[in-house]
mmCIF file with all atom_site columns, C-alpha atoms in Angstrom:
data_model
loop_
_atom_site.group_PDB
_atom_site.id
_atom_site.type_symbol
_atom_site.label_atom_id
_atom_site.label_alt_id
_atom_site.label_comp_id
_atom_site.label_asym_id
_atom_site.label_entity_id
_atom_site.label_seq_id
_atom_site.pdbx_PDB_ins_code
_atom_site.Cartn_x
_atom_site.Cartn_y
_atom_site.Cartn_z
_atom_site.occupancy
_atom_site.B_iso_or_equiv
_atom_site.pdbx_formal_charge
_atom_site.auth_seq_id
_atom_site.auth_comp_id
_atom_site.auth_asym_id
_atom_site.auth_atom_id
_atom_site.pdbx_PDB_model_num
ATOM 1   C CA . MET K 1 1   ? 237.984 94.439  92.110  1.00 0.00 ? 1   MET K CA 1
ATOM 2   C CA . GLU K 1 2   ? 240.654 91.744  91.705  1.00 0.00 ? 2   GLU K CA 1
ATOM 3   C CA . GLU K 1 3   ? 241.240 91.829  95.452  1.00 0.00 ? 3   GLU K CA 1
ATOM 4   C CA . GLU K 1 4   ? 237.493 91.311  96.137  1.00 0.00 ? 4   GLU K CA 1
ATOM 5   C CA . LYS K 1 5   ? 237.408 88.271  93.835  1.00 0.00 ? 5   LYS K CA 1
ATOM 6   C CA . LYS K 1 6   ? 240.434 86.764  95.602  1.00 0.00 ? 6   LYS K CA 1
ATOM 7   C CA . VAL K 1 7   ? 238.806 87.305  98.996  1.00 0.00 ? 7   VAL K CA 1
ATOM 8   C CA . GLU K 1 8   ? 235.553 85.754  97.750  1.00 0.00 ? 8   GLU K CA 1
ATOM 9   C CA . GLN K 1 9   ? 237.413 82.757  96.333  1.00 0.00 ? 9   GLN K CA 1
ATOM 10  C CA . LEU K 1 10  ? 239.225 82.291  99.646  1.00 0.00 ? 10  LEU K CA 1
ATOM 11  C CA . GLU K 1 11  ? 235.891 82.427  101.478 1.00 0.00 ? 11  GLU K CA 1
ATOM 12  C CA . VAL K 1 12  ? 234.525 79.708  99.189  1.00 0.00 ? 12  VAL K CA 1
ATOM 13  C CA . VAL K 1 13  ? 237.629 77.570  99.788  1.00 0.00 ? 13  VAL K CA 1
ATOM 14  C CA . ASP K 1 14  ? 237.214 78.085  103.557 1.00 0.00 ? 14  ASP K CA 1
ATOM 15  C CA . LEU K 1 15  ? 233.559 77.079  103.270 1.00 0.00 ? 15  LEU K CA 1
ATOM 16  C CA . ILE K 1 16  ? 234.473 73.926  101.350 1.00 0.00 ? 16  ILE K CA 1
ATOM 17  C CA . ASN K 1 17  ? 237.184 73.070  103.881 1.00 0.00 ? 17  ASN K CA 1
ATOM 18  C CA . SER K 1 18  ? 234.808 73.587  106.797 1.00 0.00 ? 18  SER K CA 1
ATOM 19  C CA . GLN K 1 19  ? 232.273 71.347  105.065 1.00 0.00 ? 19  GLN K CA 1
ATOM 20  C CA . GLU K 1 20  ? 234.909 68.648  104.665 1.00 0.00 ? 20  GLU K CA 1
ATOM 21  C CA . GLU K 1 21  ? 235.764 68.884  108.359 1.00 0.00 ? 21  GLU K CA 1
ATOM 22  C CA . THR K 1 22  ? 232.106 68.863  109.380 1.00 0.00 ? 22  THR K CA 1
ATOM 23  C CA . LYS K 1 23  ? 230.869 66.145  107.076 1.00 0.00 ? 23  LYS K CA 1
ATOM 24  C CA . GLY K 1 24  ? 233.968 63.987  107.024 1.00 0.00 ? 24  GLY K CA 1
ATOM 25  C CA . ASN K 1 25  ? 232.710 62.428  103.806 1.00 0.00 ? 25  ASN K CA 1
ATOM 26  C CA . SER K 1 26  ? 233.471 63.777  100.334 1.00 0.00 ? 26  SER K CA 1
ATOM 27  C CA . ASP K 1 27  ? 230.269 62.217  98.979  1.00 0.00 ? 27  ASP K CA 1
ATOM 28  C CA . ASN K 1 28  ? 228.234 64.682  101.052 1.00 0.00 ? 28  ASN K CA 1
ATOM 29  C CA . LEU K 1 29  ? 230.026 67.798  99.784  1.00 0.00 ? 29  LEU K CA 1
ATOM 30  C CA . GLN K 1 30  ? 228.038 70.237  97.748  1.00 0.00 ? 30  GLN K CA 1
ATOM 31  C CA . SER K 1 31  ? 229.378 71.291  94.386  1.00 0.00 ? 31  SER K CA 1
ATOM 32  C CA . ASP K 1 32  ? 231.267 74.546  93.966  1.00 0.00 ? 32  ASP K CA 1
ATOM 33  C CA . GLU K 1 33  ? 228.338 75.833  91.919  1.00 0.00 ? 33  GLU K CA 1
ATOM 34  C CA . SER K 1 34  ? 225.931 75.043  94.739  1.00 0.00 ? 34  SER K CA 1
ATOM 35  C CA . ILE K 1 35  ? 228.145 76.849  97.260  1.00 0.00 ? 35  ILE K CA 1
ATOM 36  C CA . LEU K 1 36  ? 228.377 79.898  95.025  1.00 0.00 ? 36  LEU K CA 1
ATOM 37  C CA . LYS K 1 37  ? 224.587 79.864  94.590  1.00 0.00 ? 37  LYS K CA 1
ATOM 38  C CA . LEU K 1 38  ? 224.182 79.725  98.367  1.00 0.00 ? 38  LEU K CA 1
ATOM 39  C CA . LYS K 1 39  ? 226.570 82.630  98.842  1.00 0.00 ? 39  LYS K CA 1
ATOM 40  C CA . GLU K 1 40  ? 224.819 84.663  96.135  1.00 0.00 ? 40  GLU K CA 1
ATOM 41  C CA . SER K 1 41  ? 221.405 83.953  97.694  1.00 0.00 ? 41  SER K CA 1
ATOM 42  C CA . VAL K 1 42  ? 222.519 85.118  101.133 1.00 0.00 ? 42  VAL K CA 1
ATOM 43  C CA . GLU K 1 43  ? 224.099 88.257  99.682  1.00 0.00 ? 43  GLU K CA 1
ATOM 44  C CA . MET K 1 44  ? 220.966 89.053  97.641  1.00 0.00 ? 44  MET K CA 1
ATOM 45  C CA . PHE K 1 45  ? 218.823 88.553  100.753 1.00 0.00 ? 45  PHE K CA 1
ATOM 46  C CA . ARG K 1 46  ? 221.010 90.990  102.737 1.00 0.00 ? 46  ARG K CA 1
ATOM 47  C CA . ARG K 1 47  ? 221.125 93.498  99.883  1.00 0.00 ? 47  ARG K CA 1
ATOM 48  C CA . THR K 1 48  ? 217.341 93.376  99.438  1.00 0.00 ? 48  THR K CA 1
ATOM 49  C CA . ASP K 1 49  ? 216.811 93.976  103.148 1.00 0.00 ? 49  ASP K CA 1
ATOM 50  C CA . ARG K 1 50  ? 219.275 96.888  103.052 1.00 0.00 ? 50  ARG K CA 1
ATOM 51  C CA . MET K 1 51  ? 217.570 98.379  99.968  1.00 0.00 ? 51  MET K CA 1
ATOM 52  C CA . HIS K 1 52  ? 214.141 98.117  101.632 1.00 0.00 ? 52  HIS K CA 1
ATOM 53  C CA . ARG K 1 53  ? 215.373 99.736  104.847 1.00 0.00 ? 53  ARG K CA 1
ATOM 54  C CA . CYS K 1 54  ? 217.279 102.496 103.003 1.00 0.00 ? 54  CYS K CA 1
ATOM 55  C CA . LEU K 1 55  ? 214.289 103.351 100.827 1.00 0.00 ? 55  LEU K CA 1
ATOM 56  C CA . PHE K 1 56  ? 212.044 103.626 103.866 1.00 0.00 ? 56  PHE K CA 1
ATOM 57  C CA . GLU K 1 57  ? 214.603 105.687 105.780 1.00 0.00 ? 57  GLU K CA 1
ATOM 58  C CA . LYS K 1 58  ? 215.145 108.019 102.830 1.00 0.00 ? 58  LYS K CA 1
ATOM 59  C CA . ARG K 1 59  ? 211.400 108.608 102.443 1.00 0.00 ? 59  ARG K CA 1
ATOM 60  C CA . THR K 1 60  ? 210.781 109.157 106.182 1.00 0.00 ? 60  THR K CA 1
ATOM 61  C CA . THR K 1 61  ? 213.651 111.612 106.318 1.00 0.00 ? 61  THR K CA 1
ATOM 62  C CA . GLU K 1 62  ? 212.395 113.480 103.232 1.00 0.00 ? 62  GLU K CA 1
ATOM 63  C CA . LEU K 1 63  ? 208.723 113.520 104.240 1.00 0.00 ? 63  LEU K CA 1
ATOM 64  C CA . PHE K 1 64  ? 208.862 113.769 108.015 1.00 0.00 ? 64  PHE K CA 1
ATOM 65  C CA . GLY K 1 65  ? 212.379 114.880 108.906 1.00 0.00 ? 65  GLY K CA 1
ATOM 66  C CA . ILE K 1 66  ? 213.092 111.923 111.177 1.00 0.00 ? 66  ILE K CA 1
ATOM 67  C CA . HIS K 1 67  ? 215.617 109.127 110.912 1.00 0.00 ? 67  HIS K CA 1
ATOM 68  C CA . PHE K 1 68  ? 214.950 105.399 111.056 1.00 0.00 ? 68  PHE K CA 1
ATOM 69  C CA . SER K 1 69  ? 215.991 105.015 114.698 1.00 0.00 ? 69  SER K CA 1
ATOM 70  C CA . GLN K 1 70  ? 213.764 107.936 115.689 1.00 0.00 ? 70  GLN K CA 1
ATOM 71  C CA . HIS K 1 71  ? 210.901 106.360 113.767 1.00 0.00 ? 71  HIS K CA 1
ATOM 72  C CA . MET K 1 72  ? 211.421 102.982 115.441 1.00 0.00 ? 72  MET K CA 1
ATOM 73  C CA . THR K 1 73  ? 211.456 104.694 118.842 1.00 0.00 ? 73  THR K CA 1
ATOM 74  C CA . LEU K 1 74  ? 208.275 106.596 117.996 1.00 0.00 ? 74  LEU K CA 1
ATOM 75  C CA . MET K 1 75  ? 206.608 103.331 116.948 1.00 0.00 ? 75  MET K CA 1
ATOM 76  C CA . PHE K 1 76  ? 207.666 101.712 120.228 1.00 0.00 ? 76  PHE K CA 1
ATOM 77  C CA . ILE K 1 77  ? 206.301 104.626 122.256 1.00 0.00 ? 77  ILE K CA 1
ATOM 78  C CA . SER K 1 78  ? 203.014 104.486 120.324 1.00 0.00 ? 78  SER K CA 1
ATOM 79  C CA . ARG K 1 79  ? 202.592 100.855 121.422 1.00 0.00 ? 79  ARG K CA 1
ATOM 80  C CA . ASN K 1 80  ? 203.745 101.443 125.023 1.00 0.00 ? 80  ASN K CA 1
ATOM 81  C CA . GLU K 1 81  ? 201.922 104.355 126.655 1.00 0.00 ? 81  GLU K CA 1
ATOM 82  C CA . ASN K 1 82  ? 203.849 106.165 129.434 1.00 0.00 ? 82  ASN K CA 1
ATOM 83  C CA . VAL K 1 83  ? 206.995 104.134 128.814 1.00 0.00 ? 83  VAL K CA 1
ATOM 84  C CA . SER K 1 84  ? 210.188 105.064 130.654 1.00 0.00 ? 84  SER K CA 1
ATOM 85  C CA . GLN K 1 85  ? 213.443 106.180 129.076 1.00 0.00 ? 85  GLN K CA 1
ATOM 86  C CA . LYS K 1 86  ? 215.154 103.201 130.719 1.00 0.00 ? 86  LYS K CA 1
ATOM 87  C CA . THR K 1 87  ? 212.671 100.769 129.128 1.00 0.00 ? 87  THR K CA 1
ATOM 88  C CA . ILE K 1 88  ? 213.308 102.285 125.693 1.00 0.00 ? 88  ILE K CA 1
ATOM 89  C CA . ALA K 1 89  ? 217.071 101.964 126.191 1.00 0.00 ? 89  ALA K CA 1
ATOM 90  C CA . GLU K 1 90  ? 216.710 98.322  127.248 1.00 0.00 ? 90  GLU K CA 1
ATOM 91  C CA . HIS K 1 91  ? 214.373 97.474  124.373 1.00 0.00 ? 91  HIS K CA 1
ATOM 92  C CA . PHE K 1 92  ? 216.698 98.895  121.697 1.00 0.00 ? 92  PHE K CA 1
ATOM 93  C CA . GLN K 1 93  ? 219.859 97.913  123.588 1.00 0.00 ? 93  GLN K CA 1
ATOM 94  C CA . ILE K 1 94  ? 221.282 101.427 123.497 1.00 0.00 ? 94  ILE K CA 1
ATOM 95  C CA . SER K 1 95  ? 222.541 103.736 126.217 1.00 0.00 ? 95  SER K CA 1
ATOM 96  C CA . PRO K 1 96  ? 220.105 105.899 128.190 1.00 0.00 ? 96  PRO K CA 1
ATOM 97  C CA . SER K 1 97  ? 222.052 108.971 127.048 1.00 0.00 ? 97  SER K CA 1
ATOM 98  C CA . ALA K 1 98  ? 221.491 108.035 123.381 1.00 0.00 ? 98  ALA K CA 1
ATOM 99  C CA . VAL K 1 99  ? 217.793 107.660 124.143 1.00 0.00 ? 99  VAL K CA 1
ATOM 100 C CA . ALA K 1 100 ? 217.787 111.066 125.858 1.00 0.00 ? 100 ALA K CA 1
ATOM 101 C CA . VAL K 1 101 ? 219.220 112.722 122.749 1.00 0.00 ? 101 VAL K CA 1
ATOM 102 C CA . MET K 1 102 ? 216.696 110.994 120.504 1.00 0.00 ? 102 MET K CA 1
ATOM 103 C CA . LEU K 1 103 ? 213.774 111.875 122.774 1.00 0.00 ? 103 LEU K CA 1
ATOM 104 C CA . LYS K 1 104 ? 214.874 115.503 122.850 1.00 0.00 ? 104 LYS K CA 1
ATOM 105 C CA . LYS K 1 105 ? 214.671 115.593 119.045 1.00 0.00 ? 105 LYS K CA 1
ATOM 106 C CA . LEU K 1 106 ? 211.265 113.900 118.981 1.00 0.00 ? 106 LEU K CA 1
ATOM 107 C CA . GLU K 1 107 ? 210.012 116.261 121.677 1.00 0.00 ? 107 GLU K CA 1
ATOM 108 C CA . ALA K 1 108 ? 211.274 119.285 119.731 1.00 0.00 ? 108 ALA K CA 1
ATOM 109 C CA . LYS K 1 109 ? 209.145 118.119 116.788 1.00 0.00 ? 109 LYS K CA 1
ATOM 110 C CA . ASN K 1 110 ? 206.135 117.789 119.136 1.00 0.00 ? 110 ASN K CA 1
ATOM 111 C CA . LEU K 1 111 ? 205.911 114.040 118.471 1.00 0.00 ? 111 LEU K CA 1
ATOM 112 C CA . ILE K 1 112 ? 206.250 112.953 122.107 1.00 0.00 ? 112 ILE K CA 1
ATOM 113 C CA . LEU K 1 113 ? 205.637 114.390 125.541 1.00 0.00 ? 113 LEU K CA 1
ATOM 114 C CA . ARG K 1 114 ? 207.862 113.737 128.553 1.00 0.00 ? 114 ARG K CA 1
ATOM 115 C CA . THR K 1 115 ? 206.497 114.049 132.061 1.00 0.00 ? 115 THR K CA 1
ATOM 116 C CA . THR K 1 116 ? 208.274 113.483 135.344 1.00 0.00 ? 116 THR K CA 1
ATOM 117 C CA . SER K 1 117 ? 207.092 110.571 137.444 1.00 0.00 ? 117 SER K CA 1
ATOM 118 C CA . ASP K 1 118 ? 205.155 111.494 140.584 1.00 0.00 ? 118 ASP K CA 1
ATOM 119 C CA . GLU K 1 119 ? 206.838 108.647 142.487 1.00 0.00 ? 119 GLU K CA 1
ATOM 120 C CA . ASP K 1 120 ? 210.426 109.296 141.335 1.00 0.00 ? 120 ASP K CA 1
ATOM 121 C CA . SER K 1 121 ? 211.500 112.669 139.973 1.00 0.00 ? 121 SER K CA 1
ATOM 122 C CA . ARG K 1 122 ? 214.475 111.007 138.229 1.00 0.00 ? 122 ARG K CA 1
ATOM 123 C CA . ARG K 1 123 ? 212.131 109.008 135.977 1.00 0.00 ? 123 ARG K CA 1
ATOM 124 C CA . ASN K 1 124 ? 210.384 110.316 132.896 1.00 0.00 ? 124 ASN K CA 1
ATOM 125 C CA . HIS K 1 125 ? 207.205 108.929 131.405 1.00 0.00 ? 125 HIS K CA 1
ATOM 126 C CA . ILE K 1 126 ? 207.119 109.275 127.641 1.00 0.00 ? 126 ILE K CA 1
ATOM 127 C CA . ARG K 1 127 ? 203.940 109.240 125.622 1.00 0.00 ? 127 ARG K CA 1
ATOM 128 C CA . ILE K 1 128 ? 203.135 109.988 122.025 1.00 0.00 ? 128 ILE K CA 1
ATOM 129 C CA . THR K 1 129 ? 201.284 113.158 121.025 1.00 0.00 ? 129 THR K CA 1
ATOM 130 C CA . ASP K 1 130 ? 198.434 113.411 118.529 1.00 0.00 ? 130 ASP K CA 1
ATOM 131 C CA . GLU K 1 131 ? 200.949 114.749 116.024 1.00 0.00 ? 131 GLU K CA 1
ATOM 132 C CA . GLY K 1 132 ? 203.154 111.720 116.711 1.00 0.00 ? 132 GLY K CA 1
ATOM 133 C CA . LEU K 1 133 ? 200.204 109.369 116.208 1.00 0.00 ? 133 LEU K CA 1
ATOM 134 C CA . GLY K 1 134 ? 199.490 111.100 112.900 1.00 0.00 ? 134 GLY K CA 1
ATOM 135 C CA . MET K 1 135 ? 203.080 110.511 111.796 1.00 0.00 ? 135 MET K CA 1
ATOM 136 C CA . VAL K 1 136 ? 202.881 106.837 112.837 1.00 0.00 ? 136 VAL K CA 1
ATOM 137 C CA . SER K 1 137 ? 199.734 106.482 110.739 1.00 0.00 ? 137 SER K CA 1
ATOM 138 C CA . GLU K 1 138 ? 201.403 108.135 107.737 1.00 0.00 ? 138 GLU K CA 1
ATOM 139 C CA . THR K 1 139 ? 204.528 105.988 108.044 1.00 0.00 ? 139 THR K CA 1
ATOM 140 C CA . HIS K 1 140 ? 202.349 102.855 108.170 1.00 0.00 ? 140 HIS K CA 1
ATOM 141 C CA . LYS K 1 141 ? 200.900 103.951 104.826 1.00 0.00 ? 141 LYS K CA 1
ATOM 142 C CA . LEU K 1 142 ? 204.429 104.570 103.512 1.00 0.00 ? 142 LEU K CA 1
ATOM 143 C CA . PHE K 1 143 ? 205.575 101.117 104.639 1.00 0.00 ? 143 PHE K CA 1
ATOM 144 C CA . THR K 1 144 ? 202.580 99.541  102.921 1.00 0.00 ? 144 THR K CA 1
ATOM 145 C CA . GLU K 1 145 ? 203.291 101.465 99.724  1.00 0.00 ? 145 GLU K CA 1
ATOM 146 C CA . ILE K 1 146 ? 206.950 100.397 99.717  1.00 0.00 ? 146 ILE K CA 1
ATOM 147 C CA . ASP K 1 147 ? 206.035 96.783  100.524 1.00 0.00 ? 147 ASP K CA 1
ATOM 148 C CA . TYR K 1 148 ? 203.500 96.636  97.690  1.00 0.00 ? 148 TYR K CA 1
ATOM 149 C CA . SER K 1 149 ? 205.999 98.107  95.240  1.00 0.00 ? 149 SER K CA 1
ATOM 150 C CA . MET K 1 150 ? 208.610 95.577  96.360  1.00 0.00 ? 150 MET K CA 1
ATOM 151 C CA . PHE K 1 151 ? 206.373 92.658  95.374  1.00 0.00 ? 151 PHE K CA 1
ATOM 152 C CA . GLU K 1 152 ? 204.849 94.250  92.285  1.00 0.00 ? 152 GLU K CA 1
ATOM 153 C CA . GLY K 1 153 ? 204.567 91.851  89.383  1.00 0.00 ? 153 GLY K CA 1
ATOM 154 C CA . LEU K 1 154 ? 204.803 88.682  91.467  1.00 0.00 ? 154 LEU K CA 1
ATOM 155 C CA . SER K 1 155 ? 201.959 86.222  91.020  1.00 0.00 ? 155 SER K CA 1
ATOM 156 C CA . ASP K 1 156 ? 200.119 84.588  93.913  1.00 0.00 ? 156 ASP K CA 1
ATOM 157 C CA . SER K 1 157 ? 201.970 81.333  93.256  1.00 0.00 ? 157 SER K CA 1
ATOM 158 C CA . GLU K 1 158 ? 205.331 83.162  93.292  1.00 0.00 ? 158 GLU K CA 1
ATOM 159 C CA . MET K 1 159 ? 204.366 84.814  96.580  1.00 0.00 ? 159 MET K CA 1
ATOM 160 C CA . ASP K 1 160 ? 203.338 81.438  98.019  1.00 0.00 ? 160 ASP K CA 1
ATOM 161 C CA . ALA K 1 161 ? 206.677 79.928  96.943  1.00 0.00 ? 161 ALA K CA 1
ATOM 162 C CA . PHE K 1 162 ? 208.567 82.901  98.409  1.00 0.00 ? 162 PHE K CA 1
ATOM 163 C CA . ILE K 1 163 ? 206.703 82.601  101.727 1.00 0.00 ? 163 ILE K CA 1
ATOM 164 C CA . GLY K 1 164 ? 207.353 78.858  101.736 1.00 0.00 ? 164 GLY K CA 1
ATOM 165 C CA . CYS K 1 165 ? 211.076 79.435  101.226 1.00 0.00 ? 165 CYS K CA 1
ATOM 166 C CA . LEU K 1 166 ? 211.205 82.014  104.013 1.00 0.00 ? 166 LEU K CA 1
ATOM 167 C CA . GLU K 1 167 ? 209.394 79.649  106.371 1.00 0.00 ? 167 GLU K CA 1
ATOM 168 C CA . LYS K 1 168 ? 211.938 76.909  105.635 1.00 0.00 ? 168 LYS K CA 1
ATOM 169 C CA . ILE K 1 169 ? 214.813 79.349  106.114 1.00 0.00 ? 169 ILE K CA 1
ATOM 170 C CA . GLN K 1 170 ? 213.383 80.441  109.470 1.00 0.00 ? 170 GLN K CA 1
ATOM 171 C CA . GLN K 1 171 ? 212.981 76.818  110.561 1.00 0.00 ? 171 GLN K CA 1
ATOM 172 C CA . ASN K 1 172 ? 216.567 76.088  109.516 1.00 0.00 ? 172 ASN K CA 1
ATOM 173 C CA . LEU K 1 173 ? 217.830 79.103  111.456 1.00 0.00 ? 173 LEU K CA 1
ATOM 174 C CA . LYS K 1 174 ? 215.928 77.981  114.557 1.00 0.00 ? 174 LYS K CA 1
ATOM 175 C CA . LYS K 1 175 ? 217.501 74.514  114.245 1.00 0.00 ? 175 LYS K CA 1
ATOM 176 C CA . ALA K 1 176 ? 220.941 76.072  113.769 1.00 0.00 ? 176 ALA K CA 1
ATOM 177 C CA . GLU K 1 177 ? 220.424 78.248  116.847 1.00 0.00 ? 177 GLU K CA 1
ATOM 178 C CA . GLU K 1 178 ? 219.373 75.227  118.920 1.00 0.00 ? 178 GLU K CA 1
ATOM 179 C CA . LYS K 1 179 ? 222.397 73.296  117.700 1.00 0.00 ? 179 LYS K CA 1
ATOM 180 C CA . LEU K 1 180 ? 224.740 76.181  118.534 1.00 0.00 ? 180 LEU K CA 1
ATOM 181 C CA . ASN K 1 181 ? 223.151 76.592  121.969 1.00 0.00 ? 181 ASN K CA 1
ATOM 182 C CA . ASN K 1 182 ? 223.566 72.875  122.677 1.00 0.00 ? 182 ASN K CA 1
ATOM 183 C CA . THR K 1 183 ? 227.181 72.971  121.482 1.00 0.00 ? 183 THR K CA 1
ATOM 184 C CA . ALA K 1 184 ? 227.870 75.985  123.686 1.00 0.00 ? 184 ALA K CA 1
ATOM 185 C CA . LYS K 1 185 ? 226.303 74.262  126.720 1.00 0.00 ? 185 LYS K CA 1
ATOM 186 C CA . GLU K 1 186 ? 228.399 71.135  126.115 1.00 0.00 ? 186 GLU K CA 1
ATOM 187 C CA . SER K 1 187 ? 231.622 73.130  125.819 1.00 0.00 ? 187 SER K CA 1
ATOM 188 C CA . ILE K 1 188 ? 230.913 74.824  129.168 1.00 0.00 ? 188 ILE K CA 1
ATOM 189 C CA . LYS K 1 189 ? 230.587 71.469  130.966 1.00 0.00 ? 189 LYS K CA 1
#
């Protein structure tokens, strides 16, 4: 615990130092309290996302016997009829062999059907079965239930404020990405 606090304090000092280097003006520095609030906000955001994902994964595993990655793959297949194994691998940025293992498990549960391409016997076309579509429908209901429970007790004005904050955060991240891309392009020249 002591070690974690020391690491966190060092991270705050590094953040302050990087601000000083970036801003070059001590008048523009945020207070230590503001920096700690920022750090706490980011950590709470990450933790909330992790809690949401873990709750969904736990429930899908308990109710349907599939893991999150299998569910995401099933959802992708449901939206992309006769998709290839290669396309799935590219979409999720995983190896074709990892996709093959996952598809084998989904096929064993009768959630998908693999057929060999008429044009190229090395290619498989994957499509979702009726049972797979039923599971997708049930998991949509589960997602909705979890999402509603996550925001239970928040008023419309609190939801509007939350959405407004998220929109600003997304805009700020887009600006930061543009800035980083421009910096990277300049350093290449």
